[in-house]
CSV table of N, CA, C and O in Angstrom, one decimal:
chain,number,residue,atom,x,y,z
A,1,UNK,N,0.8,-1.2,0.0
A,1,UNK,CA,0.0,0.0,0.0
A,1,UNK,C,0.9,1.3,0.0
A,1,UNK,O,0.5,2.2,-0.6
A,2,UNK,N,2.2,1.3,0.8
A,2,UNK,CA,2.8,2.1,1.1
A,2,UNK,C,3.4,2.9,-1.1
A,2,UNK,O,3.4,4.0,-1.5
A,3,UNK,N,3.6,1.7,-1.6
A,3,UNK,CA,4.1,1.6,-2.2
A,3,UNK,C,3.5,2.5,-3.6
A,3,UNK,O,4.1,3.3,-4.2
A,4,UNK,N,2.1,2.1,-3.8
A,4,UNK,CA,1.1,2.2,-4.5
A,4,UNK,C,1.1,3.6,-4.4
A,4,UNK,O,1.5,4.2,-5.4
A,5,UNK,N,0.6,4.5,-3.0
A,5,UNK,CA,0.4,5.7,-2.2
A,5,UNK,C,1.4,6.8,-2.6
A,5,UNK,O,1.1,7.9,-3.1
A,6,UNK,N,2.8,6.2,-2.4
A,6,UNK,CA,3.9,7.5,-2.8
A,6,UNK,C,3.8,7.5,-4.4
A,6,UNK,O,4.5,8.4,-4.8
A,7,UNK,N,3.3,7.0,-5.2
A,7,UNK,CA,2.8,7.0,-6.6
A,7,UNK,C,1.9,8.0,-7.0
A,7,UNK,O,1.8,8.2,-8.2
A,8,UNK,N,1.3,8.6,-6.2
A,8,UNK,CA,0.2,9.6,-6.2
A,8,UNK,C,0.9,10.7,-5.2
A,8,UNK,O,1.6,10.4,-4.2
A,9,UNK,N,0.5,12.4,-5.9
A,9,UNK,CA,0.6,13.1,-5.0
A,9,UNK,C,-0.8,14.0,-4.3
A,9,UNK,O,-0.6,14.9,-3.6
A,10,UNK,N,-2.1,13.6,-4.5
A,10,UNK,CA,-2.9,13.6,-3.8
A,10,UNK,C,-4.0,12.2,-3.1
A,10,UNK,O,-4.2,11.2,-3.8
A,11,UNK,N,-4.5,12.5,-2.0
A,11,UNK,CA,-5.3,11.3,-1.6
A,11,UNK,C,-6.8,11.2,-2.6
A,11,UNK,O,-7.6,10.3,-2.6
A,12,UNK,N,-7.1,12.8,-3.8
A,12,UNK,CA,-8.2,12.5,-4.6
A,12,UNK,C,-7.7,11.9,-5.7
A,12,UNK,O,-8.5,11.1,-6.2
A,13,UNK,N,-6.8,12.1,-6.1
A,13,UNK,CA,-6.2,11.3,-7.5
A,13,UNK,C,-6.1,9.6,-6.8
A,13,UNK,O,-6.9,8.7,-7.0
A,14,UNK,N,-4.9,9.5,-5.9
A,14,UNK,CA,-5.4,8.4,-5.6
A,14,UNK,C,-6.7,7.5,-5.7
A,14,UNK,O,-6.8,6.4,-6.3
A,15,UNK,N,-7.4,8.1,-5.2
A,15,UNK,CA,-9.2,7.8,-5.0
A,15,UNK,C,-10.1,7.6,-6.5
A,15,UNK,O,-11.2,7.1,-6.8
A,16,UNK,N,-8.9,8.3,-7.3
A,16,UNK,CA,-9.7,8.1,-8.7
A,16,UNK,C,-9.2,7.1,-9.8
A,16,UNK,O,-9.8,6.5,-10.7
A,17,UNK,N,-8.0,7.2,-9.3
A,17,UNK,CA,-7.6,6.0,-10.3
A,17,UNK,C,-6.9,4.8,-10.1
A,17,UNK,O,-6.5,4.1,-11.1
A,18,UNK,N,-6.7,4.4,-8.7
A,18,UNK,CA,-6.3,3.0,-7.8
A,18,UNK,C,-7.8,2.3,-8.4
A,18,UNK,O,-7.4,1.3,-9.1
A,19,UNK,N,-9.2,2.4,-8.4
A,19,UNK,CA,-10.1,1.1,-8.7
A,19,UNK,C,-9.5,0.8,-10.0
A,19,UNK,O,-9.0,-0.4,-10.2
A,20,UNK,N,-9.5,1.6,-11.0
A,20,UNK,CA,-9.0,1.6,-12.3
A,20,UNK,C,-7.4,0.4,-12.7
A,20,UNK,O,-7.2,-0.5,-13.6
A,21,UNK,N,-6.5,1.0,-11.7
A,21,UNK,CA,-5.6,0.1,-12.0
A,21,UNK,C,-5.7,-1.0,-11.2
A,21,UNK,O,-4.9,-1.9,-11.3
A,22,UNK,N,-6.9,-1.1,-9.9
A,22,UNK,CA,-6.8,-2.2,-9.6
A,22,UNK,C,-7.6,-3.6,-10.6
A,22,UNK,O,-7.4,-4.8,-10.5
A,23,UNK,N,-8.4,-2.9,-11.4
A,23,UNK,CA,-9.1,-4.1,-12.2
A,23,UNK,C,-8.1,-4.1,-13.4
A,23,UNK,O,-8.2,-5.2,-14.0
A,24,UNK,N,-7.2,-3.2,-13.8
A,24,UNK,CA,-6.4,-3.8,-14.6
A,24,UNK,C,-5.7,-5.0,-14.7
A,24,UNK,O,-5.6,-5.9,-15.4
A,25,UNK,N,-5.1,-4.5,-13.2
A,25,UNK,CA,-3.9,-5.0,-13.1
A,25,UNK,C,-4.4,-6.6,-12.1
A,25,UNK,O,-3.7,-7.6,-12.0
A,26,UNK,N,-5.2,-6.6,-11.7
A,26,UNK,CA,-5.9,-7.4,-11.2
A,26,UNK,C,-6.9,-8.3,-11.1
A,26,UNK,O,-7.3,-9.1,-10.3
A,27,UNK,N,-7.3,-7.5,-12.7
A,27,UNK,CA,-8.1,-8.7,-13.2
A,27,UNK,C,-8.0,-9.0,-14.6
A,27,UNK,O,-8.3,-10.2,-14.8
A,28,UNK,N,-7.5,-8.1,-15.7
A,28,UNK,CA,-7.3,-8.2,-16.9
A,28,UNK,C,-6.1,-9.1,-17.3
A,28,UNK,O,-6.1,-9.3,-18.5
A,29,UNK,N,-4.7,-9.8,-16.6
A,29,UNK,CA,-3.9,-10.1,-16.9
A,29,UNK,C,-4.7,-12.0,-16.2
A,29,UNK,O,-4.5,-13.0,-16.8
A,30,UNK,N,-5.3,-11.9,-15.3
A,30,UNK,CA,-5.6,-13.6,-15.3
A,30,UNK,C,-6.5,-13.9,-16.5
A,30,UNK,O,-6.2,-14.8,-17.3
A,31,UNK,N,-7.7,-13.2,-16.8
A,31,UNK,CA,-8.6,-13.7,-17.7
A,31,UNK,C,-7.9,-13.3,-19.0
A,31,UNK,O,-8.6,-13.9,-19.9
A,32,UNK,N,-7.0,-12.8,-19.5
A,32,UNK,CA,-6.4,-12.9,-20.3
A,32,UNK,C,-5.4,-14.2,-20.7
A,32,UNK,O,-5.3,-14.7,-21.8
A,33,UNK,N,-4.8,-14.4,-19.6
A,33,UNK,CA,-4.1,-15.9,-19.4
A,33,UNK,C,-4.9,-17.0,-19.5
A,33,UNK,O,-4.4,-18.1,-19.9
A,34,UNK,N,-6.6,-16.9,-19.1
A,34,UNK,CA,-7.0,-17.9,-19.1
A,34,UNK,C,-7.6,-18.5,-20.6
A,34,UNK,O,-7.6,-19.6,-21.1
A,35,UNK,N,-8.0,-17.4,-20.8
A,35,UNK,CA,-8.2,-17.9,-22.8
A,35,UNK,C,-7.6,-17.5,-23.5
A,35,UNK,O,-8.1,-16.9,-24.5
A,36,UNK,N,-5.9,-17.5,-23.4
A,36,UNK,CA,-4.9,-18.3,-24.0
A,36,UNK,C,-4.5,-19.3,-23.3
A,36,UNK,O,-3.6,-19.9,-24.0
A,37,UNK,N,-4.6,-19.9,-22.4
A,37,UNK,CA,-4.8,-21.1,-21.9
A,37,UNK,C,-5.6,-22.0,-22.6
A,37,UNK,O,-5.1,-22.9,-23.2
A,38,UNK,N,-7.0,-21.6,-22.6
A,38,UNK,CA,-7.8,-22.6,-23.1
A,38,UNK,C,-7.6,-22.6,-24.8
A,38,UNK,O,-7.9,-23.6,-25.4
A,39,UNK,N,-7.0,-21.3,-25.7
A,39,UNK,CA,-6.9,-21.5,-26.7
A,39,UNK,C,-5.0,-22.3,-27.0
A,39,UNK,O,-4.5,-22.5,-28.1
A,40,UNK,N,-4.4,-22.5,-25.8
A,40,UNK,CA,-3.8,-23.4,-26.0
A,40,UNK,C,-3.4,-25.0,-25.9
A,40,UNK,O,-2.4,-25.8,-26.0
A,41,UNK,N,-5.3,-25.1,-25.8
A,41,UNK,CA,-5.3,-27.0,-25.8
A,41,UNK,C,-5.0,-26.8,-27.2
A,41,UNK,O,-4.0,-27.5,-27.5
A,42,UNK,N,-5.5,-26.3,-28.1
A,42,UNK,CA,-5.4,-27.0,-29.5
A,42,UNK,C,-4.2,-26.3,-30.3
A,42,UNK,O,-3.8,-26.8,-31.4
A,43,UNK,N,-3.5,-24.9,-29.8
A,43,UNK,CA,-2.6,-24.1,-30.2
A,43,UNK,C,-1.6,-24.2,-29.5
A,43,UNK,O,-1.6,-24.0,-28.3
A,44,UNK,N,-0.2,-24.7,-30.2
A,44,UNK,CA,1.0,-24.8,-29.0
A,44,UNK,C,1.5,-23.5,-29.0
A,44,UNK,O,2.3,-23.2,-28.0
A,45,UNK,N,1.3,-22.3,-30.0
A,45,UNK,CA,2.3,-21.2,-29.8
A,45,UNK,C,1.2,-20.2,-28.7
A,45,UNK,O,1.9,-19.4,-28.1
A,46,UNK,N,-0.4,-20.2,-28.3
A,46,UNK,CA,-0.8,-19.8,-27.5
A,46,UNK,C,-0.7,-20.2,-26.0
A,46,UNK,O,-0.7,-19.5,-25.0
A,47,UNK,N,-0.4,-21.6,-26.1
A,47,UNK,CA,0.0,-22.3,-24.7
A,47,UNK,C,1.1,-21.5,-24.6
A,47,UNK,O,0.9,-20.8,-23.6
A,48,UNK,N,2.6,-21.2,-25.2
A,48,UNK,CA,3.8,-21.0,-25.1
A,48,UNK,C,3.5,-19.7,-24.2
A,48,UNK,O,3.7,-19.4,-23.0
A,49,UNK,N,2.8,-18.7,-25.5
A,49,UNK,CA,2.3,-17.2,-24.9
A,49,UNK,C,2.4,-17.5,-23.5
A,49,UNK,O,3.4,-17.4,-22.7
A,50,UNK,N,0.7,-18.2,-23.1
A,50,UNK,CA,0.5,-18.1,-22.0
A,50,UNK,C,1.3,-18.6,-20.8
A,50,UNK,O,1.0,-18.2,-19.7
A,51,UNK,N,1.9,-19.1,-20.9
A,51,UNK,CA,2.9,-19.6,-20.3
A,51,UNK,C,3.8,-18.6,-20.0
A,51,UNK,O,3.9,-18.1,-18.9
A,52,UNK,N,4.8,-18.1,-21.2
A,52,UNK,CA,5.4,-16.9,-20.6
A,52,UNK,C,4.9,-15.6,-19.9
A,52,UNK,O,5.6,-14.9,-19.2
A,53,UNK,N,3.6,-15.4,-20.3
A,53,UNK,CA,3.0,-14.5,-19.8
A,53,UNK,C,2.8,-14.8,-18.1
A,53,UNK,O,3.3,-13.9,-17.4
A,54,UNK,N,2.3,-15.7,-17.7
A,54,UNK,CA,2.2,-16.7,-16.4
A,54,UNK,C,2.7,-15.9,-15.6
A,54,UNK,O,2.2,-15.2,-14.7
A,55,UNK,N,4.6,-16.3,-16.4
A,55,UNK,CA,5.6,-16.3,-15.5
A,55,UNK,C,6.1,-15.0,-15.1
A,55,UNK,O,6.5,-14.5,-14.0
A,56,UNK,N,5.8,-14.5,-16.4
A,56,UNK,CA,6.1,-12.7,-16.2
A,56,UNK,C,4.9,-12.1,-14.9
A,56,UNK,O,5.3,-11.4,-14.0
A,57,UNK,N,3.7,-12.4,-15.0
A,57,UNK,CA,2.5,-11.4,-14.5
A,57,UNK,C,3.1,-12.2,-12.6
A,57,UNK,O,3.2,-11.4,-11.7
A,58,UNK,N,3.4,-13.1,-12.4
A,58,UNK,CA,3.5,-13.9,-11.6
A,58,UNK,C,5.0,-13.2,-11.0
A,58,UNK,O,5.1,-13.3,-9.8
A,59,UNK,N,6.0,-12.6,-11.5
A,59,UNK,CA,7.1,-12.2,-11.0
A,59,UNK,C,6.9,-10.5,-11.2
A,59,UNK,O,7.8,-9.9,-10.5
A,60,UNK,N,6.4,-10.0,-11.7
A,60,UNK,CA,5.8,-8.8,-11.6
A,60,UNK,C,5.1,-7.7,-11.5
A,60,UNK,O,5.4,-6.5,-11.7
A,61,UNK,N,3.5,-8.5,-11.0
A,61,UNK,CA,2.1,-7.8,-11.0
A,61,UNK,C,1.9,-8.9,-9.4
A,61,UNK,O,1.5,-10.1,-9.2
A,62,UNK,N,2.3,-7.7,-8.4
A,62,UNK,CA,2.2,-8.2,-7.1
A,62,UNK,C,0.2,-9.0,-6.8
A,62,UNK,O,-0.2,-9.9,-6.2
A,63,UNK,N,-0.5,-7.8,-7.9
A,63,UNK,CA,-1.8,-8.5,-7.8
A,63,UNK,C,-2.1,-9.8,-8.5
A,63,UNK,O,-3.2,-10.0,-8.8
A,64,UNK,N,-1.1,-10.6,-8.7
A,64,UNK,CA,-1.7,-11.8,-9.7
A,64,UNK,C,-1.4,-12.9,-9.1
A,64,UNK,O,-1.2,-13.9,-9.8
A,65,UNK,N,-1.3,-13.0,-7.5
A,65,UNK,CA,-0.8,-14.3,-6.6
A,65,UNK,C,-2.1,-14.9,-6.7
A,65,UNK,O,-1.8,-15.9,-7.3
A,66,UNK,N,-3.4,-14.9,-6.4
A,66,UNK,CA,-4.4,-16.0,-5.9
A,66,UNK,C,-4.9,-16.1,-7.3
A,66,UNK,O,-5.0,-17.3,-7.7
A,67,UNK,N,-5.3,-15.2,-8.2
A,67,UNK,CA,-6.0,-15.1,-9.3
A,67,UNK,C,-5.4,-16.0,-10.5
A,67,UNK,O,-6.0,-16.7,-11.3
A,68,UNK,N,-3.7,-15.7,-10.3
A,68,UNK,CA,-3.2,-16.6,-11.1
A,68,UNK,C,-3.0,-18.5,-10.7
A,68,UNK,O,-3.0,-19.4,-11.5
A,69,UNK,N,-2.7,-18.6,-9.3
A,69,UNK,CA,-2.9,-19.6,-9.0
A,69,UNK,C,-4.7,-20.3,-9.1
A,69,UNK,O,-4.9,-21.5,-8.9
A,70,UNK,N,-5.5,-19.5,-9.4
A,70,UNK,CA,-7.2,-20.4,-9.6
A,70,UNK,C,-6.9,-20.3,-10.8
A,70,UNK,O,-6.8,-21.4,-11.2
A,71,UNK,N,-6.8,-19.6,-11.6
A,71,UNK,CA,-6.6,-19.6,-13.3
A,71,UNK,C,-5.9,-21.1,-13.6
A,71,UNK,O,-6.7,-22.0,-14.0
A,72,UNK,N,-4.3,-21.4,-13.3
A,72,UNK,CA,-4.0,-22.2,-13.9
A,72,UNK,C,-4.5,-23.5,-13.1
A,72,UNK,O,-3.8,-24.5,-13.4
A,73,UNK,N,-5.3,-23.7,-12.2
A,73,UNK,CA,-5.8,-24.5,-11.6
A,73,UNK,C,-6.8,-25.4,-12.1
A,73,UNK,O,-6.9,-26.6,-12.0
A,74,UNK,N,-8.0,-24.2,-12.9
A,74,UNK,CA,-8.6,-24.1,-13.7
A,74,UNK,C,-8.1,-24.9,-15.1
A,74,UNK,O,-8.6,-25.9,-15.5
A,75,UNK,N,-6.8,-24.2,-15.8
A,75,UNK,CA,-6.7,-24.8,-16.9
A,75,UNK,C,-6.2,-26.0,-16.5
A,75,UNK,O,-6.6,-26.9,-17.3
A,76,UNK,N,-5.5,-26.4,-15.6
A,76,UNK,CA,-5.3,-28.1,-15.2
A,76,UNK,C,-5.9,-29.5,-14.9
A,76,UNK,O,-5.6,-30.6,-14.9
A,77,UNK,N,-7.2,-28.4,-14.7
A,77,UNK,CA,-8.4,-29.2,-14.3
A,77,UNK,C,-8.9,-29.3,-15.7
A,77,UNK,O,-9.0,-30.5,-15.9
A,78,UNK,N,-9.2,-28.8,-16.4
A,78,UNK,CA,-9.5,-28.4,-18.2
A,78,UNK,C,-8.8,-29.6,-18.3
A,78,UNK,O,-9.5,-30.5,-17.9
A,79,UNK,N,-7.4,-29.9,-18.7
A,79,UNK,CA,-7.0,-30.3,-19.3
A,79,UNK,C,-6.9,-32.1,-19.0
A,79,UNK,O,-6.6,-33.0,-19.7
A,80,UNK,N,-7.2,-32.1,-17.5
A,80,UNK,CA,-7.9,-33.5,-16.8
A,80,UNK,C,-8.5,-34.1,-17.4
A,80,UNK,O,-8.3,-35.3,-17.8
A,81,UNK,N,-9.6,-33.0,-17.8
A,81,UNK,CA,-11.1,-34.1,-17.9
A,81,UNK,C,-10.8,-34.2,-20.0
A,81,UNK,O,-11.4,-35.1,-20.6
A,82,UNK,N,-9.9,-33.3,-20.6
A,82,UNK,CA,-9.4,-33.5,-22.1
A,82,UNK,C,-9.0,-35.0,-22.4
A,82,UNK,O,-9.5,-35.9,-23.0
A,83,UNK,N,-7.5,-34.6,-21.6
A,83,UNK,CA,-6.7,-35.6,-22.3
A,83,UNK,C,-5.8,-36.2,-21.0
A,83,UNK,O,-6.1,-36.5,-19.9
A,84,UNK,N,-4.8,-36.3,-21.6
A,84,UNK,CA,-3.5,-37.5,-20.6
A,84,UNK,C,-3.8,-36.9,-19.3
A,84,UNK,O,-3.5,-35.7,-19.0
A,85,UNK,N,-4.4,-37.5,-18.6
A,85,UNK,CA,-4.6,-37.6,-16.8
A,85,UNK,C,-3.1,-37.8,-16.1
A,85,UNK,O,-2.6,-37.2,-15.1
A,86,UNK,N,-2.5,-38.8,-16.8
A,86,UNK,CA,-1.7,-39.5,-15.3
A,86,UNK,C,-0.3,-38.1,-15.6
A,86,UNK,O,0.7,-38.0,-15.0
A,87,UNK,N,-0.6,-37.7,-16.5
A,87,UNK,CA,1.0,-36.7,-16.4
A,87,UNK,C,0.6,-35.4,-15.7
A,87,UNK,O,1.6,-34.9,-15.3
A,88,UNK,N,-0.4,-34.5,-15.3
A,88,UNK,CA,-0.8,-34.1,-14.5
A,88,UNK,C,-1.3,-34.0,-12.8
A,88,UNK,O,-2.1,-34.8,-12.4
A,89,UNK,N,-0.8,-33.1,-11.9
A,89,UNK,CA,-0.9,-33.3,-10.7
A,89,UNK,C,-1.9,-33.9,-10.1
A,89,UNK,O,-2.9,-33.9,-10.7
A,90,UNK,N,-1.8,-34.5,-8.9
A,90,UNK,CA,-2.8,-35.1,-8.1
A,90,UNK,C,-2.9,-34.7,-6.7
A,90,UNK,O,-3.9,-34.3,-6.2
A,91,UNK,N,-1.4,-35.0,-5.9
A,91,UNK,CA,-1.4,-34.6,-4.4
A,91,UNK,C,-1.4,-33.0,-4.7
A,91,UNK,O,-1.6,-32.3,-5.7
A,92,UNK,N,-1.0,-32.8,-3.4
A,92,UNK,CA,-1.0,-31.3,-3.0
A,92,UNK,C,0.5,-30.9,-2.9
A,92,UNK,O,0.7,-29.7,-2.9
A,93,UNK,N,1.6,-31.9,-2.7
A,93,UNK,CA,2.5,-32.0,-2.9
A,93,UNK,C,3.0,-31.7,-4.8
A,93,UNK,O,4.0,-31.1,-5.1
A,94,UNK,N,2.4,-32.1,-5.5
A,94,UNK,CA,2.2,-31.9,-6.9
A,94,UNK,C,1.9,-30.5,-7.5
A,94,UNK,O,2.5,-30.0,-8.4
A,95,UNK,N,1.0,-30.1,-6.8
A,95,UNK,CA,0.3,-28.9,-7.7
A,95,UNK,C,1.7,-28.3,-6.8
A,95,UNK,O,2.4,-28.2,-7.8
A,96,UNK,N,2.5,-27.9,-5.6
A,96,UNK,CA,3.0,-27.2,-5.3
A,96,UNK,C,4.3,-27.2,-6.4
A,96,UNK,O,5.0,-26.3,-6.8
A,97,UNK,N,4.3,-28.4,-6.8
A,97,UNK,CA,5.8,-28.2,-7.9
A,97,UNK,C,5.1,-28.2,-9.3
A,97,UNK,O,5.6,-28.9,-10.2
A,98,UNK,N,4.0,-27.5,-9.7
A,98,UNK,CA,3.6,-27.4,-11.1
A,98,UNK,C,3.5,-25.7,-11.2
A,98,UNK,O,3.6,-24.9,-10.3
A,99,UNK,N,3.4,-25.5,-12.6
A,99,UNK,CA,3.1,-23.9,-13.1
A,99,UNK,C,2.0,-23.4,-12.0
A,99,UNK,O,2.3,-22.3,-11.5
A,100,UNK,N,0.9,-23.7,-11.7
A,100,UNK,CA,-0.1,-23.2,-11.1
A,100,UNK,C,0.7,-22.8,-9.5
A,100,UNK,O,0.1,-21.9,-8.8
A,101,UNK,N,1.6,-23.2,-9.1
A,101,UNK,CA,2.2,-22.7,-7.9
A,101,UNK,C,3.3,-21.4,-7.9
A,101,UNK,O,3.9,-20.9,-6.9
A,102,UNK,N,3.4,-21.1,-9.5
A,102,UNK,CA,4.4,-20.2,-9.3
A,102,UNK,C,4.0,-18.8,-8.8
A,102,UNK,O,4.7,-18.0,-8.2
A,103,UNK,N,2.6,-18.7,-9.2
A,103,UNK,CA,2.5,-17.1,-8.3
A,103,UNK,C,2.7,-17.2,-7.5
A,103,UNK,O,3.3,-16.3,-7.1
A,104,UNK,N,2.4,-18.2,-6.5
A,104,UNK,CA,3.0,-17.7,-4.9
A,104,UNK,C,4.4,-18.3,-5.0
A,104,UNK,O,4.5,-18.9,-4.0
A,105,UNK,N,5.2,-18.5,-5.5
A,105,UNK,CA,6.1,-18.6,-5.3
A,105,UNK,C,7.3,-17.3,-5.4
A,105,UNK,O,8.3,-17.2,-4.7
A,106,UNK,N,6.9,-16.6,-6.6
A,106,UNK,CA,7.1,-15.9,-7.5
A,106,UNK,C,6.8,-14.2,-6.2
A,106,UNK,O,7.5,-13.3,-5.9
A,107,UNK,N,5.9,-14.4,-6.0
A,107,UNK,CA,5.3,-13.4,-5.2
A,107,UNK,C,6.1,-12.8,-4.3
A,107,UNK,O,6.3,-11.6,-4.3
A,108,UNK,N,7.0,-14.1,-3.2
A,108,UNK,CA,8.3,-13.4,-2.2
A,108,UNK,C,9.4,-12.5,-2.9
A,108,UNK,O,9.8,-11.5,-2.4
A,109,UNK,N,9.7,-12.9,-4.0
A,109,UNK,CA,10.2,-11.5,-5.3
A,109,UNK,C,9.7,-11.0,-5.0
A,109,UNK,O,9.7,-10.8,-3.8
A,110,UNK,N,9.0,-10.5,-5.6
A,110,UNK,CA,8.2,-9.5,-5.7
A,110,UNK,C,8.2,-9.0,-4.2
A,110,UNK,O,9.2,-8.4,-3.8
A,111,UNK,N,7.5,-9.2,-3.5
A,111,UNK,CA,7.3,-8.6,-2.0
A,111,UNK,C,8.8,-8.4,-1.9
A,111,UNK,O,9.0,-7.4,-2.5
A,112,UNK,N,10.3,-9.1,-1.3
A,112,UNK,CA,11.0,-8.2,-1.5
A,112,UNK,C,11.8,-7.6,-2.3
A,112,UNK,O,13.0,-7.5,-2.0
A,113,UNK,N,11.3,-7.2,-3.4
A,113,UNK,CA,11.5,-5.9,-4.6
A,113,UNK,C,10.6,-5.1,-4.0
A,113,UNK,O,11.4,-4.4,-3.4
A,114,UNK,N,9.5,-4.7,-3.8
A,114,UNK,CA,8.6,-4.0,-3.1
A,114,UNK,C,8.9,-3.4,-1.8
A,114,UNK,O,8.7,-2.2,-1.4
A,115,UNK,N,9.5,-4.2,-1.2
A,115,UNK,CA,10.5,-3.8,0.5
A,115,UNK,C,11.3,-2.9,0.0
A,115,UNK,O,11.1,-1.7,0.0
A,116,UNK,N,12.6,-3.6,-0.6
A,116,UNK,CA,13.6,-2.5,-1.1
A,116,UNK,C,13.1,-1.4,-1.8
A,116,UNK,O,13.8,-0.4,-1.5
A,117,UNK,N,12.2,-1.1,-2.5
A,117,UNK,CA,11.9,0.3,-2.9
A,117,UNK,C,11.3,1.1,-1.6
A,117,UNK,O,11.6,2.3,-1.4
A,118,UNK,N,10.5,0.4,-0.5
A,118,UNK,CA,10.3,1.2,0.7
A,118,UNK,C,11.3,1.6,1.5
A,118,UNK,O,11.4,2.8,1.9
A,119,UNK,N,12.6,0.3,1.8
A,119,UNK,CA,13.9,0.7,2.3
A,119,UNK,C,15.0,2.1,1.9
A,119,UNK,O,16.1,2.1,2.4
């Protein structure tokens, strides 16, 4: 918040355009991920996109930790009931070592890159 805050030099500007970049930035980069996801069951260069995109929104849009983790949860579950089951996760030990875990993984970056600019 702190962070967000010294970004703005009044508390009305703030007030007017924080909802704005919060639905950008917080909602337009998962649902975007998510149908190129889904248009990457049948497209391998939209899977790739989405994939890199993932990794990027995931190491640098502090808002895309829970959103992007149910997104690609979502497309794994998609991809379940598709095709090859057994090469896809099962325990919970699993999903923690697949793509769908890297926003929170990805996030402690971020959070401290976010520190050091308050430092």
């Amino acid at each position: 918040a702190y962070s967000v805050s010294s970004l703005f030099s009044t508390m009305e500007s703030m007030a007017k355009y924080l909802p704005i970049a919060n639905l950008l930035l917080g909602t337009m980069p998962p649902v975007g991920i998510y149908y190129l996801l889904l248009a990457g069951h049948t497209d391998e260069s939209c899977r790739r996109l989405a994939q890199i995109a993932h990794v990027t929104m995931s190491l640098l849009n502090p808002l895309y930790g829970l959103p992007g983790v149910l997104v690609y949860l979502m497309h794994l579950e998609a991809l379940r009931e598709s095709q090859k089951p057994h090469t896809l996760p099962y325990t919970v030990g699993d999903y923690f070592r697949s793509e769908a875990a890297l926003p929170v993984i990805l996030s402690m970056f971020t959070s401290l890159g976010l520190f050091w600019v308050i430092v």
